[in-house]
């Protein structure tokens, strides 16, 4: 999953972007593209496991 953060570090949403991916490589590729399209936002690749209260961040740009 990809999570979007605004310039203040708060979780946000951008209409029309894909946030669910089957592999980390594809998610990372989309995150880099989104960062170019939306430079004022940050993007995190996260694992949302139901056992954990907070998601684990794998990559962040």
mmCIF file of C-alpha atoms in Angstrom:
data_model
loop_
_atom_site.group_PDB
_atom_site.id
_atom_site.type_symbol
_atom_site.label_atom_id
_atom_site.label_comp_id
_atom_site.label_asym_id
_atom_site.label_seq_id
_atom_site.Cartn_x
_atom_site.Cartn_y
_atom_site.Cartn_z
ATOM 1 C CA UNK A 1 0.000 0.000 0.000
ATOM 2 C CA UNK A 2 1.068 3.577 -0.633
ATOM 3 C CA UNK A 3 0.143 6.291 1.869
ATOM 4 C CA UNK A 4 0.206 9.991 0.946
ATOM 5 C CA UNK A 5 1.359 12.731 3.334
ATOM 6 C CA UNK A 6 0.888 16.483 2.835
ATOM 7 C CA UNK A 7 3.544 19.157 3.471
ATOM 8 C CA UNK A 8 2.618 19.167 7.171
ATOM 9 C CA UNK A 9 3.175 15.412 7.525
ATOM 10 C CA UNK A 10 -0.497 14.565 7.879
ATOM 11 C CA UNK A 11 -1.948 11.598 6.035
ATOM 12 C CA UNK A 12 -3.799 12.799 2.961
ATOM 13 C CA UNK A 13 -5.525 11.545 -0.186
ATOM 14 C CA UNK A 14 -5.045 12.492 -3.826
ATOM 15 C CA UNK A 15 -7.984 11.648 -6.069
ATOM 16 C CA UNK A 16 -7.158 9.418 -9.002
ATOM 17 C CA UNK A 17 -3.913 7.834 -7.804
ATOM 18 C CA UNK A 18 -3.464 4.138 -7.257
ATOM 19 C CA UNK A 19 -2.492 3.064 -3.728
ATOM 20 C CA UNK A 20 -2.837 -0.749 -3.794
ATOM 21 C CA UNK A 21 -0.085 -2.831 -5.435
ATOM 22 C CA UNK A 22 0.839 -6.509 -5.597
ATOM 23 C CA UNK A 23 4.627 -6.030 -5.422
ATOM 24 C CA UNK A 24 6.991 -3.559 -3.752
ATOM 25 C CA UNK A 25 8.794 -2.895 -7.045
ATOM 26 C CA UNK A 26 5.620 -1.708 -8.751
ATOM 27 C CA UNK A 27 4.643 0.403 -5.729
ATOM 28 C CA UNK A 28 8.119 2.013 -5.649
ATOM 29 C CA UNK A 29 7.904 2.810 -9.366
ATOM 30 C CA UNK A 30 4.514 4.492 -8.939
ATOM 31 C CA UNK A 31 5.732 6.387 -5.850
ATOM 32 C CA UNK A 32 8.617 7.909 -7.822
ATOM 33 C CA UNK A 33 6.214 8.933 -10.595
ATOM 34 C CA UNK A 34 3.757 10.433 -8.081
ATOM 35 C CA UNK A 35 6.581 12.395 -6.411
ATOM 36 C CA UNK A 36 7.387 14.041 -9.760
ATOM 37 C CA UNK A 37 3.705 14.819 -10.388
ATOM 38 C CA UNK A 38 2.989 16.032 -6.833
ATOM 39 C CA UNK A 39 6.265 17.461 -5.426
ATOM 40 C CA UNK A 40 4.581 18.973 -2.345
ATOM 41 C CA UNK A 41 3.433 15.555 -1.144
ATOM 42 C CA UNK A 42 5.439 12.702 0.368
ATOM 43 C CA UNK A 43 4.719 9.044 -0.240
ATOM 44 C CA UNK A 44 5.313 6.011 1.971
ATOM 45 C CA UNK A 45 5.196 2.334 1.058
ATOM 46 C CA UNK A 46 3.613 0.611 4.035
ATOM 47 C CA UNK A 47 2.571 -2.825 5.200
ATOM 48 C CA UNK A 48 -0.798 -2.807 6.898
ATOM 49 C CA UNK A 49 -1.016 -6.035 8.856
ATOM 50 C CA UNK A 50 -4.100 -6.489 10.955
ATOM 51 C CA UNK A 51 -2.047 -7.736 13.936
ATOM 52 C CA UNK A 52 -0.167 -4.439 14.261
ATOM 53 C CA UNK A 53 -1.713 -1.192 15.453
ATOM 54 C CA UNK A 54 0.510 0.983 13.248
ATOM 55 C CA UNK A 55 1.622 0.217 9.685
ATOM 56 C CA UNK A 56 5.284 -0.536 8.974
ATOM 57 C CA UNK A 57 6.930 1.903 6.534
ATOM 58 C CA UNK A 58 9.273 0.223 4.031
ATOM 59 C CA UNK A 59 10.206 3.225 1.880
ATOM 60 C CA UNK A 60 9.488 6.946 2.080
ATOM 61 C CA UNK A 61 10.026 9.705 -0.482
#
